[in-house]
Every structure is written in C-alpha cells, then in structure tokens.
Short mmCIF file of C-alpha atoms and ligand atoms in Angstrom, two decimals:
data_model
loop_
_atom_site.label_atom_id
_atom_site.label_comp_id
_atom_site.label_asym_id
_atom_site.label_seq_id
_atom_site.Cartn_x
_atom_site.Cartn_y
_atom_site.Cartn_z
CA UNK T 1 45.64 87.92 16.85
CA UNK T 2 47.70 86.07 13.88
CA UNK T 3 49.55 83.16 14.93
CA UNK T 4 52.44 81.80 13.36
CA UNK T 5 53.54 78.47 14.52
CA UNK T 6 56.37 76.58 13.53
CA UNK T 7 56.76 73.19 14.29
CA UNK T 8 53.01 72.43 14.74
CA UNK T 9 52.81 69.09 14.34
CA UNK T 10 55.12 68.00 16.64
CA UNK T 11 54.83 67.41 20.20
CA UNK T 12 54.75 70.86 21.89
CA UNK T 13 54.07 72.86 18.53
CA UNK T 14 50.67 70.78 18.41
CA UNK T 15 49.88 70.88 22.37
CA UNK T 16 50.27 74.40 22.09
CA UNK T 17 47.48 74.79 18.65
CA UNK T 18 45.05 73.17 20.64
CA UNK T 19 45.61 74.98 24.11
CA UNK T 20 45.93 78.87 21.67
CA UNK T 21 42.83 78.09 19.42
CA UNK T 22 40.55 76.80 22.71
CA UNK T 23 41.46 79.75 25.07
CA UNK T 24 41.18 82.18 22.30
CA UNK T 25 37.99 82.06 20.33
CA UNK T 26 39.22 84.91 17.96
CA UNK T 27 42.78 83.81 17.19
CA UNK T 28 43.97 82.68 13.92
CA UNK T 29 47.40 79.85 13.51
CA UNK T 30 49.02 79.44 10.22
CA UNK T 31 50.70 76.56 10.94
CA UNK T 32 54.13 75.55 9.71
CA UNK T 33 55.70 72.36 9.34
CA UNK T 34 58.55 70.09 7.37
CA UNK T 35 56.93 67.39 8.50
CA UNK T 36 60.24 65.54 9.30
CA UNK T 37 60.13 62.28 11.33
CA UNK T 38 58.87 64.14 14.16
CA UNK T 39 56.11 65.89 12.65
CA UNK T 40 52.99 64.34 12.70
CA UNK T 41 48.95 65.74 11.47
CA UNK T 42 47.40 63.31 12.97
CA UNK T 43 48.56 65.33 16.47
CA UNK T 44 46.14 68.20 15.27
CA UNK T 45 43.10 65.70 14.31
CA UNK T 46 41.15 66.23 17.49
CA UNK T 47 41.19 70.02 15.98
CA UNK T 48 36.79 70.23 15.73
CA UNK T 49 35.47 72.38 12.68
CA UNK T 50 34.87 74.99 14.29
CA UNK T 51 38.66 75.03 15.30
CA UNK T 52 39.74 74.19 12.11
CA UNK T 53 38.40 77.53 10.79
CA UNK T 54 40.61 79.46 12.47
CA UNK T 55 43.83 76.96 11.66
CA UNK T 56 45.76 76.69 8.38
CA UNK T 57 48.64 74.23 7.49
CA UNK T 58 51.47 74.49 5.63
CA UNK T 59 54.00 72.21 4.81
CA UNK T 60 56.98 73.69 4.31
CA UNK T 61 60.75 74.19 5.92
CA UNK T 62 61.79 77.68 8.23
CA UNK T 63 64.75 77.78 5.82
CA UNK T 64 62.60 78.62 3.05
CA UNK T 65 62.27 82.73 2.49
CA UNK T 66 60.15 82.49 -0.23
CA UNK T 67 57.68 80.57 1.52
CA UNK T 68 57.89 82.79 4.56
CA UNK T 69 57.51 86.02 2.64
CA UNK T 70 54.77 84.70 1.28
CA UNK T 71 52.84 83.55 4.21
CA UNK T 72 53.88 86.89 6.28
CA UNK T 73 52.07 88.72 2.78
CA UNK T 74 48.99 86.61 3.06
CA UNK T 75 48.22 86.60 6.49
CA UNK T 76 49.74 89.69 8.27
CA UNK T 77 51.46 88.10 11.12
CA UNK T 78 51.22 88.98 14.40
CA UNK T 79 53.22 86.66 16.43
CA UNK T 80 55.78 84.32 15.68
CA UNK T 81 56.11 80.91 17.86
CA UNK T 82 58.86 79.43 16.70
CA UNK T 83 58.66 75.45 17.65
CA UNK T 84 60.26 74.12 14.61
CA UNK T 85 63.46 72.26 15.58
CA UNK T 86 65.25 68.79 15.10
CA UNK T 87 64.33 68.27 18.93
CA UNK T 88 66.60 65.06 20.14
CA UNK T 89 70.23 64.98 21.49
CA UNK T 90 71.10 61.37 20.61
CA UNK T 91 70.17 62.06 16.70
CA UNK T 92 72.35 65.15 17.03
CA UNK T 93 75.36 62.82 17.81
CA UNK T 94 75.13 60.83 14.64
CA UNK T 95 73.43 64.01 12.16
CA UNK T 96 74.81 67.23 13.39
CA UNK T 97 74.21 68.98 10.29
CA UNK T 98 70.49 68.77 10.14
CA UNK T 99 70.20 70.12 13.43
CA UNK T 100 72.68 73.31 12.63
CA UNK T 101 70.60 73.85 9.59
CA UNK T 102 66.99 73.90 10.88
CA UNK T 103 67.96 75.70 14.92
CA UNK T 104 70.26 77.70 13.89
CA UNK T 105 69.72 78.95 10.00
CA UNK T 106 66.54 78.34 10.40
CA UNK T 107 65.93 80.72 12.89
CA UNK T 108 67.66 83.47 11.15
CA UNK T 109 65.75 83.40 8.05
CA UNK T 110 62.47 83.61 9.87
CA UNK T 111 63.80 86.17 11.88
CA UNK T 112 65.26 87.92 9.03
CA UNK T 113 61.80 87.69 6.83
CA UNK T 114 59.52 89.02 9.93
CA UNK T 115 62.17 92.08 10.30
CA UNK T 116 60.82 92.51 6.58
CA UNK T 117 57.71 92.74 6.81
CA UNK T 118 57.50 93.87 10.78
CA UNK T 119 59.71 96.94 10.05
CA UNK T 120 58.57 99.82 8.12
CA UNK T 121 59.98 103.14 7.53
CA UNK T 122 62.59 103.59 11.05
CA UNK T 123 60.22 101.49 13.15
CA UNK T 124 58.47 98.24 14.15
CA UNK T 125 55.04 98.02 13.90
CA UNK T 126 53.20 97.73 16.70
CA UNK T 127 52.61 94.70 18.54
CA UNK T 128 54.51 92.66 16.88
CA UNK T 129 56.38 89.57 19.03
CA UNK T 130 58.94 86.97 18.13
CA UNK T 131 59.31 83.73 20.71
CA UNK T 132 62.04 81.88 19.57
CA UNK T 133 60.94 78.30 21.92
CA UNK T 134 64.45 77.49 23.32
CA UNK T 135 65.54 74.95 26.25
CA UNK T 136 67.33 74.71 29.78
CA UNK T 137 69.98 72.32 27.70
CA UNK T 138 72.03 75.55 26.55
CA UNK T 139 73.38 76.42 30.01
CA UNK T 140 75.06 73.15 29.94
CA UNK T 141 74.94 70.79 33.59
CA UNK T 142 74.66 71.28 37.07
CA UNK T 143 76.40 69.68 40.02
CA UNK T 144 74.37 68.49 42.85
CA UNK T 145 73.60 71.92 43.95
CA UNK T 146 71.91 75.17 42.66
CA UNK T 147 69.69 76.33 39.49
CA UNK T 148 69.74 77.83 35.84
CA UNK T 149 68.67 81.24 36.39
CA UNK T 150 68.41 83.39 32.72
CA UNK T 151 72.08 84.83 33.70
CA UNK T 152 73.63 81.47 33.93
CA UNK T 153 76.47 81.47 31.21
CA UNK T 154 75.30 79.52 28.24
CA UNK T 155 77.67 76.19 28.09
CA UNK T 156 75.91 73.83 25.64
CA UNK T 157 77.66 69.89 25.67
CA UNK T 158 75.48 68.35 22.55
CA UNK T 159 75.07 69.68 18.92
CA UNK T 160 71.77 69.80 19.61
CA UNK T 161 72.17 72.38 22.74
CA UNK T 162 74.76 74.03 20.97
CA UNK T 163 72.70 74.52 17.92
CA UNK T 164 69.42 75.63 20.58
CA UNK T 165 72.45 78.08 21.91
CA UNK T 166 73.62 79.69 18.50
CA UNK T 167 69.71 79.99 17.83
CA UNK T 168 69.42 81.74 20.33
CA UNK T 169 72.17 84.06 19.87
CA UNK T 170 71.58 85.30 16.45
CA UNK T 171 67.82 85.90 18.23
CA UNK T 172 69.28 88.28 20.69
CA UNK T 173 71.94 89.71 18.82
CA UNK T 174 68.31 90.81 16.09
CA UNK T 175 67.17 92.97 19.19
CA UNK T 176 70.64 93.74 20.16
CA UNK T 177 71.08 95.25 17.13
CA UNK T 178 68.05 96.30 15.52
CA UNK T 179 65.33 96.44 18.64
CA UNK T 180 63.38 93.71 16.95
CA UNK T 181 60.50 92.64 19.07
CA UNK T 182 62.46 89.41 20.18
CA UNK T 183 61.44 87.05 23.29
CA UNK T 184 63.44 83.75 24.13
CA UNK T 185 62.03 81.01 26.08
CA UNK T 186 64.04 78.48 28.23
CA UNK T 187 61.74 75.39 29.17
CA UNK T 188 62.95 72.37 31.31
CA UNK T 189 62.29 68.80 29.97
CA UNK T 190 58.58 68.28 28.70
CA UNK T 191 56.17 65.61 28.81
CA UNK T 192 53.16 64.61 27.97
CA UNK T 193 50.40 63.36 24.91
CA UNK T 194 51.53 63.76 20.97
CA UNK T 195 55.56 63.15 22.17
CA UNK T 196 57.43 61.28 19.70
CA UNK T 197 58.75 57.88 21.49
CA UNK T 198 62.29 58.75 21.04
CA UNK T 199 62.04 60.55 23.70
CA UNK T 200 62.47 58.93 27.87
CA UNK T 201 58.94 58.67 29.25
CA UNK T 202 57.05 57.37 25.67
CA UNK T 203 59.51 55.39 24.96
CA UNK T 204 59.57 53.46 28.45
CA UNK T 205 56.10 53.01 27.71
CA UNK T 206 56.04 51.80 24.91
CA UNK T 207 59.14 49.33 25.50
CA UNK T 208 57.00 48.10 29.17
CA UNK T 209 54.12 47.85 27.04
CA UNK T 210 55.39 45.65 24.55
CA UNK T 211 57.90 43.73 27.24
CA UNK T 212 61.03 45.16 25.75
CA UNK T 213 64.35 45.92 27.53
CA UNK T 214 64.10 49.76 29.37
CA UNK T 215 67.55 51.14 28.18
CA UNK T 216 68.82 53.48 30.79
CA UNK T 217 72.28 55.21 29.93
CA UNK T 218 74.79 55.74 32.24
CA UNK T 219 73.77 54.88 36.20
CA UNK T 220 70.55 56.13 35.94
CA UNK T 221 71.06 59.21 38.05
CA UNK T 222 71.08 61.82 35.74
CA UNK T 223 68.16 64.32 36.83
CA UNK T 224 65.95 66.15 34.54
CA UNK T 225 63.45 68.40 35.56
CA UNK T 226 59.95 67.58 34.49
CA UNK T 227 57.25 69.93 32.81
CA UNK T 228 53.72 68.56 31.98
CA UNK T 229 53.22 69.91 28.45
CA UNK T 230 50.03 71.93 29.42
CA UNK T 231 52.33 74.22 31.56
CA UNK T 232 54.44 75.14 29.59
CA UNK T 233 51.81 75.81 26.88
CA UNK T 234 50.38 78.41 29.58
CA UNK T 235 54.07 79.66 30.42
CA UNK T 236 53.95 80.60 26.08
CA UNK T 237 51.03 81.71 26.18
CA UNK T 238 51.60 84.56 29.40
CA UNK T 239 54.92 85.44 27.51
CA UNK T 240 52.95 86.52 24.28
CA UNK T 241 50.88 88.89 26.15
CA UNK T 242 52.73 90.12 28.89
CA UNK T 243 56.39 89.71 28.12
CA UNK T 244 58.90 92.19 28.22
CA UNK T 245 60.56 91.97 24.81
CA UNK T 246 64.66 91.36 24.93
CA UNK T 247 64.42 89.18 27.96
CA UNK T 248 64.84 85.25 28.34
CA UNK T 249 62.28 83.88 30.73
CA UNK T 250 62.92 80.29 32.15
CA UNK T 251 60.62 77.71 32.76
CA UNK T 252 60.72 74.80 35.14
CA UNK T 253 58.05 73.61 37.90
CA UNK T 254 60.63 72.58 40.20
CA UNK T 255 59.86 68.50 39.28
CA UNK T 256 63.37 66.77 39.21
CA UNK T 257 64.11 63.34 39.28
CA UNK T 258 66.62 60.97 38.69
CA UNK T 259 66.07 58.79 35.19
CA UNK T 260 66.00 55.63 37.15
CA UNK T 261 63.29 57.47 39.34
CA UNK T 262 61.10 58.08 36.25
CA UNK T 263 61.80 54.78 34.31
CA UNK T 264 60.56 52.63 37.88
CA UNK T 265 57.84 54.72 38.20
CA UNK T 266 56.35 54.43 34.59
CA UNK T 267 56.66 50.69 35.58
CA UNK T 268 54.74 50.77 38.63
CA UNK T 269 51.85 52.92 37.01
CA UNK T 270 51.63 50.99 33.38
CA UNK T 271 51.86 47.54 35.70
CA UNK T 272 48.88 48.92 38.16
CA UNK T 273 46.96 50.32 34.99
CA UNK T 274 46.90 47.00 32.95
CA UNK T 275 47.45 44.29 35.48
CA UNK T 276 50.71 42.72 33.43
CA UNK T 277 52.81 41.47 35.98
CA UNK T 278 55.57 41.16 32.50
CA UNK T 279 56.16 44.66 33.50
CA UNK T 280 58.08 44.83 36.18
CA UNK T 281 61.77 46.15 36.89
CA UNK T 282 63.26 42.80 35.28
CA UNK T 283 62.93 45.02 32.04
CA UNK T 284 65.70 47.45 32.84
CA UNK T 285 68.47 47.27 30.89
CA UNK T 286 71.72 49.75 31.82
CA UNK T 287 73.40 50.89 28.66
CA UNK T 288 76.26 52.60 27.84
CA UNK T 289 76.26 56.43 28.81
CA UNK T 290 75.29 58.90 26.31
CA UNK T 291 78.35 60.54 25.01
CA UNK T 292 78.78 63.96 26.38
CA UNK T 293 75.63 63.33 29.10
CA UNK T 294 74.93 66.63 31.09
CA UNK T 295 74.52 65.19 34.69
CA UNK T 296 71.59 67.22 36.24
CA UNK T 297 69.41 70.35 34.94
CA UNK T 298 66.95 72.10 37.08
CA UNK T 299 64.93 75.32 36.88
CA UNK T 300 64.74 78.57 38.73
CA UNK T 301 61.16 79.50 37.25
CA UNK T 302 61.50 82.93 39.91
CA UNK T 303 61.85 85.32 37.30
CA UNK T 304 58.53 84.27 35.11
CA UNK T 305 56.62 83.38 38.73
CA UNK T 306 57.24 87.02 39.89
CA UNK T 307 57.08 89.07 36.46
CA UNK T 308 54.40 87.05 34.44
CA UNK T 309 52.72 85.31 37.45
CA UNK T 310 52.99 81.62 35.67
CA UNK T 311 52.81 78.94 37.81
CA UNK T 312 52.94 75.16 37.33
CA UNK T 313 49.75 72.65 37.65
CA UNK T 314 50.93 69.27 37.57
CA UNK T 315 53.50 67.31 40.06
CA UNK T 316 55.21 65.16 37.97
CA UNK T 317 53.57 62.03 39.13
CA UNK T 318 49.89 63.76 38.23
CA UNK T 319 51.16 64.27 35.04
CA UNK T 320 53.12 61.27 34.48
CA UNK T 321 49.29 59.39 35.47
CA UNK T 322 47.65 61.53 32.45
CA UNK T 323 50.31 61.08 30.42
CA UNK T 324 49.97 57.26 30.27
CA UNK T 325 46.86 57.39 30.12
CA UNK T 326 46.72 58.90 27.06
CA UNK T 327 48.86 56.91 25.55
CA UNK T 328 47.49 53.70 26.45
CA UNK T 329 44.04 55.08 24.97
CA UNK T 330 46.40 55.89 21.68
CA UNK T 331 48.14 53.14 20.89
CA UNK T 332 47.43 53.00 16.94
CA UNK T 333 48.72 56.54 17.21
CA UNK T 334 51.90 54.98 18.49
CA UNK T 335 52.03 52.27 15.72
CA UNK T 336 51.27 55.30 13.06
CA UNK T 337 54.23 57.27 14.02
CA UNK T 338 56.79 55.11 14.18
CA UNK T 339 56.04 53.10 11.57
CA UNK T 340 56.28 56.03 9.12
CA UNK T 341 52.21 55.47 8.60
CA UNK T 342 51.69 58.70 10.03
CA UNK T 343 52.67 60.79 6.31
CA UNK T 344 49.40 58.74 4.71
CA UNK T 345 47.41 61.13 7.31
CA UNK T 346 48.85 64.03 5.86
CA UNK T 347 48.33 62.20 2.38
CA UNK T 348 45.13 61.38 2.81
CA UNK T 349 43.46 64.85 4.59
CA UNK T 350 45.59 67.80 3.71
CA UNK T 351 47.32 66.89 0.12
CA UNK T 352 45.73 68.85 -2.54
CA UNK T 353 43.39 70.92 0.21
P1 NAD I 401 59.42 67.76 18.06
O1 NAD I 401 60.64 67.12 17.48
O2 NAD I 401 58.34 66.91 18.58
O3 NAD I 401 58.77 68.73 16.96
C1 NAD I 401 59.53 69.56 16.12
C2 NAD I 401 58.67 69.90 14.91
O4 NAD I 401 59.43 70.78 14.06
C3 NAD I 401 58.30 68.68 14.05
O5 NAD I 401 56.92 68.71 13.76
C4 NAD I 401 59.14 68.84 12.79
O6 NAD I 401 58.51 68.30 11.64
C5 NAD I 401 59.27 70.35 12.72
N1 NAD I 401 60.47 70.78 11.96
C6 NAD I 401 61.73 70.29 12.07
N2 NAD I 401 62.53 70.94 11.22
C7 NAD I 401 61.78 71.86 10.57
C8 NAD I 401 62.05 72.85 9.60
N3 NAD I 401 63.28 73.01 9.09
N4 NAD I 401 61.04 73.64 9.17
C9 NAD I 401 59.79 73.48 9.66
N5 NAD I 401 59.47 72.55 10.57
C10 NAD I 401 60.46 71.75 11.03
O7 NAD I 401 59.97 68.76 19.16
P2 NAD I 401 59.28 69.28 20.50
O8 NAD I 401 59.66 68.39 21.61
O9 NAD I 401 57.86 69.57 20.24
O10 NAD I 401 60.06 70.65 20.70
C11 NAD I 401 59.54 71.88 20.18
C12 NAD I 401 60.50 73.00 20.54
O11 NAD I 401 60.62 73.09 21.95
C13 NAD I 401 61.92 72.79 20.02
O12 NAD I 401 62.40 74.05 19.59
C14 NAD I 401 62.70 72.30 21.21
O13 NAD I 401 64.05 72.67 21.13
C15 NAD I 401 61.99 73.03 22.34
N6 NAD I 401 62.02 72.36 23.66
C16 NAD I 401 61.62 71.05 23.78
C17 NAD I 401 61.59 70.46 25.04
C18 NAD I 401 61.15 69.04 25.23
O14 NAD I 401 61.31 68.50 26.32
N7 NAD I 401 60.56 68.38 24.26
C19 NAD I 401 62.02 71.19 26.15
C20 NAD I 401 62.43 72.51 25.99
C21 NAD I 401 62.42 73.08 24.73
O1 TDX I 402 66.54 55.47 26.06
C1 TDX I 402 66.85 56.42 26.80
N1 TDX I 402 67.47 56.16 27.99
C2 TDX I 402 67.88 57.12 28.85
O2 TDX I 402 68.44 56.82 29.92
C3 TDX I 402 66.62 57.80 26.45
C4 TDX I 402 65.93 58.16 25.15
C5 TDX I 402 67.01 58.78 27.34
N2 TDX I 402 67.65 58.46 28.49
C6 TDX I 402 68.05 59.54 29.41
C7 TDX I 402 68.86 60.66 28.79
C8 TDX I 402 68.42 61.86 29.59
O3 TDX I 402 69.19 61.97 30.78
O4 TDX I 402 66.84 60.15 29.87
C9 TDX I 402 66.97 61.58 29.97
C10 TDX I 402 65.95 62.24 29.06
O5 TDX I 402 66.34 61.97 27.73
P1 TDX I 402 65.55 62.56 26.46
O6 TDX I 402 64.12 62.18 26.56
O7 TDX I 402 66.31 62.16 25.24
O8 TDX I 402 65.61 64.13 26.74
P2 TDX I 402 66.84 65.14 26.97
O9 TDX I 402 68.07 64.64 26.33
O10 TDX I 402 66.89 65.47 28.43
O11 TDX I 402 66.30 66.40 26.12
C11 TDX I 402 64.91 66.81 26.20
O12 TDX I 402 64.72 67.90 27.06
C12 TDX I 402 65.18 69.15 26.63
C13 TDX I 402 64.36 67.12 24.82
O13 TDX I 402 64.57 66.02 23.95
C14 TDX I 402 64.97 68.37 24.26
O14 TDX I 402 64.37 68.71 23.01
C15 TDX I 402 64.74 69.50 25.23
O15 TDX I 402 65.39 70.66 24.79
#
C-alpha cells in the first residue's frame, strides 16, 4: 500500500509515519510537507534505515498541482492522509488567510489532482481512499450536557474551525457529486510527543519547566476532551482499511477535563518527576479569554466503537505521564523548534538528497 501523507512532520502527521511504517512492514509514505513553523524533520529522525526505505520526503505545499501531479505520476498513490493544516486557533485570530488557504484550498487541489489520476474512463479505480484528518472544533460548543455525534450540525466559532468546516465540505460535496472515494475524520483534542508548544499541555510544560507564568484564558473551565496521540493514530489507521467511504467517523476516548484540571495536573506530575518545588500552582496566571472560546467539546466515539471496533488505550492521566516524559527526555528538541533551529535539520539531512 502507497501512502500519501500530508503534513508529516508535524505533530500527528509524524506520530502517525512512525505508527503506519512499524505496523506495516510492506507499506510505502511519500511524505509531504511545507515545512511551516509547525513542521519539523527532526520529528521523523527516530525513523531506522530500514524504515527509511520505505519513506520519502518532500517539501512542498498541498496548494501546489504541479507538485501533486507529479508525485501521484511517480508513485501511484493509494491512499491519501491528509494532515497538512495551519493547526492552532489563536494564530487563526491574528492570520486568517493562511489558514483559509492551506484547509480549505488546499484540500481541494489535492482532492481535485487524486480525482485525476484515481478516475479513469467512468470509474474509480479500485481501492483507492481519501481521509481528509478533520476535528471535533467544526460542530462548534457544547453546554454542560450531551455529545458531538457525526449528525451534529456543523457550527464552527474560529477561522480555524471554520476553515476545518469548509474543508470538509468541499470533501463531501467530491463524493456527493462525483462518488470519489472520500472519508472524513473528526478527532477530539490530541496529545502527546512531537506537539508543537503552542499548543496547552507542551506549553505548560515547558513554561513549569522553565518557572514561567501558566497562562490560562478565561476561568479555566473550558473542557476539552483528551486523545493520546497513539489512539488516534490506530482510529486512522482502522478507517483506511475498514471504512465505509462517504461517512464521517468521530473520535474521542471519552477523557474530558476542565483546562484548569489539566494545567494543575501537569504541575503535580513535572513537580513529582524533577523534585522542583518552583513548580507549583504559584505559576498560574489567568488571562484574558480567548476571543470567540467554545466552552466544552466532547466525543461520542459510538459510531467508530461499533462499526470499526476502535477503542481508546490511554486515560488521560496515563498518557499525560508518557507524555512528559518524553518531553523531559527531549528537551533540546524543545529548544530546536522554537527557536527556529529546527530548519538546519532539514538543511543539514534532506537538502540536496
Ligand atoms: P501541526 O500544526 O503540528 O502540523 C501540521 C503540518 O502541516 C506541519 O508539519 C506543517 O508544516 C504542515 N503544513 C501546513 N500547511 C501546509 C501546506 N500548505 N502544505 C503542506 N504542508 C503544510 O498539526 P497537528 O496537530 O499535527 O494536526 C494535524 C491535523 O489534525 C490537522 O489537519 C488538524 O486540523 C487535525 N487535528 C488536530 C488535532 C490536535 O489536537 N492537534 C485534533 C483534531 C484534528
Ligand atoms: O496558553 C493557553 N492557555 C489556555 O488556557 C493555551 C495555548 C490554551 N488554553 C486553552 C484554550 C483551550 O480551551 O486550553 C485549551 C486547549 O487549547 P489549544 O491547545 O490551543 O487547543 P484547542 O484550541 O482546543 O484546539 C486543539 O484541538 C483541536 C488543536 O489545536 C486543534 O488543531 C484541534 O483541531
């Protein structure tokens, strides 16, 4: 089976290499990536040689047909992952733009180059699957009560969701209209090694780490609902080969907690861990709210539980204990990518390849 993944140098684009090319000793990725802020190579340099046989980079953007006509030529792809996305809400706020251009035109041309090569004569060729990787954040926000199921009315509050949302559209309306071999995946919040610390938990642990203020919007009682990485690599992974094309699955292990929940326990773990009694709760700092904040999202995983038979590993505080871990054993992978060092990796290994 061909591989290609977008977005596979960033967090869950790179978790997801590793978990593919391990389980499957006879797949092949052709990896694509910008490389934006987010996107990192060092987050594929535990790959091992025998790995990296079966893995190709490219650098290169989802808008770019030429590019994607020519990989689809080379390598007769089978599957399309698509990770690539500007992935956080509070750069969405200040750079729409970016975000409509890569998650939502982005997605079209890729879907519009695969119908190319993926259609012939009146029909598709066999086999053939596109996952367009999308999130819980386009159904909008819950009250206290009750779930996203996959008919919950889409009712996206950030450009980001809203650009996840029209993604998602022009993916259903390409099997709407012309039975293209389309799958869309809704995951709840991840976590987990290789995330960039923008995001909550690496950034808390960085900021504990380093005795910085914990900025926590609002009141701190906004609930997410938490998915160890690995997860939702296996939820992909079941949805490749066993999922009814057309349909959304959701994905959620049923792990939500309130942000203040998450930021004191990340502060009771690191403090435990390392024995620095600097981190402690005197770090929290609340901030003002994000703009537009969606209150509470949570998961009703039923439909991929009872179809697909996926089911979740971790608890979130198992997975919150690897988690830190691994990024207390990676610091100077910390220091790389937000320093901007991490581009010499790419420099250094992959340039002229
Ligand atoms: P990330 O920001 O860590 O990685 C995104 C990757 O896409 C980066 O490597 C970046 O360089 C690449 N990229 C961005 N624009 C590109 C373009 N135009 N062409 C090619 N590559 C481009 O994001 P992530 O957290 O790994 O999220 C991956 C996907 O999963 C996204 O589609 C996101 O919406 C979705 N998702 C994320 C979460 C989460 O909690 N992180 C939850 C649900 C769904
Ligand atoms: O400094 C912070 N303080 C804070 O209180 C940050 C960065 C976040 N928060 C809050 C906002 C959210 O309620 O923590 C919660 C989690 O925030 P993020 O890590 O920014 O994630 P979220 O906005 O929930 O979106 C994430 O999950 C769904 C991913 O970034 C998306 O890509 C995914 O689609």
């Amino acid at each position: 089976m061909k591989l290609l993944v977008t977005g596979c140098a960033g967090f869950i684009g790179s978790n997801f290499v590793y978990y593919y090319l391990r389980k499957y000793k006879d797949s092949f990725i052709v990896g694509l990536d910008k490389l934006t802020y987010a996107g990192n190579l060092e987050n594929l340099s535990k790959l091992t040689e025998e790995e990296k046989q079966r893995f190709v980079f490219i650098r290169g953007d989802i808008n770019n047909n030429e590019l994607l006509n020519h990989i689809f030529e080379k390598y007769n792809i089978d599957v399309v992952v698509n990770f690539a996305a500007e992935s956080h809400v509070d750069r969405s706020i200040f750079e729409p733009h970016v975000f409509i251009k890569t998650n939502v035109l982005g997605v079209q041309s890729l879907l519009s180059v695969a119908m190319e090569h993926w259609f012939r004569g009146d029909k598709w060729l066999e086999g053939k699957r596109f996952i367009q990787i999308s999130t819980d954040e386009v159904y909008g926000s819950l009250g206290p009560e009750g779930y996203f199921t996959e008919n919950t009315p889409l009712d996206p509050h950030s450009p980001y969701s809203a650009s996840k949302a029209g993604g998602d559209l022009i993916a259903k309306a390409y099997y709407d209209t012309f039975k293209m071999p389309v799958i869309i995946t809704r995951c709840s919040n991840n976590y987990g090694p290789y995330q960039f610390p923008e995001k909550l938990i690496p950034l808390m642990i960085w900021n504990a780490l380093n005795h910085k203020e914990l900025p926590v919007y609002g009141d701190g009682k906004n609930i997410r609902d938490w998915l160890y990485v690995e997860d939702h690599c296996k939820a992909i992974d079941l949805v490749i080969e066993k999922g009814k094309i057309g349909e959304v699955y959701n994905i959620g292990g049923h792990n939500e907690r309130e942000n203040i929940y998450v930021v004191k326990k990340i502060i009771e773990v690191l403090r435990r861990k390392t024995g620095d009694d600097k981190i402690n709760e005197d770090l929290i700092k609340f901030v003002k709210d994000r703009p537009g904040h969606d209150r509470r999202y949570a998961m009703d995983p039923t439909k991929i539980q009872t179809e697909l038979g996926w089911k979740h590993t971790y608890s979130f505080e198992e997975g919150l204990e690897i988690t830190i871990d691994w990024y207390l054993n990676n610091l100077d992978w910390v220091r790389n990518t937000i320093s901007g060092e991490y581009l010499k990796f790419y420099e250094k290994n992959y340039l002229g390849r």
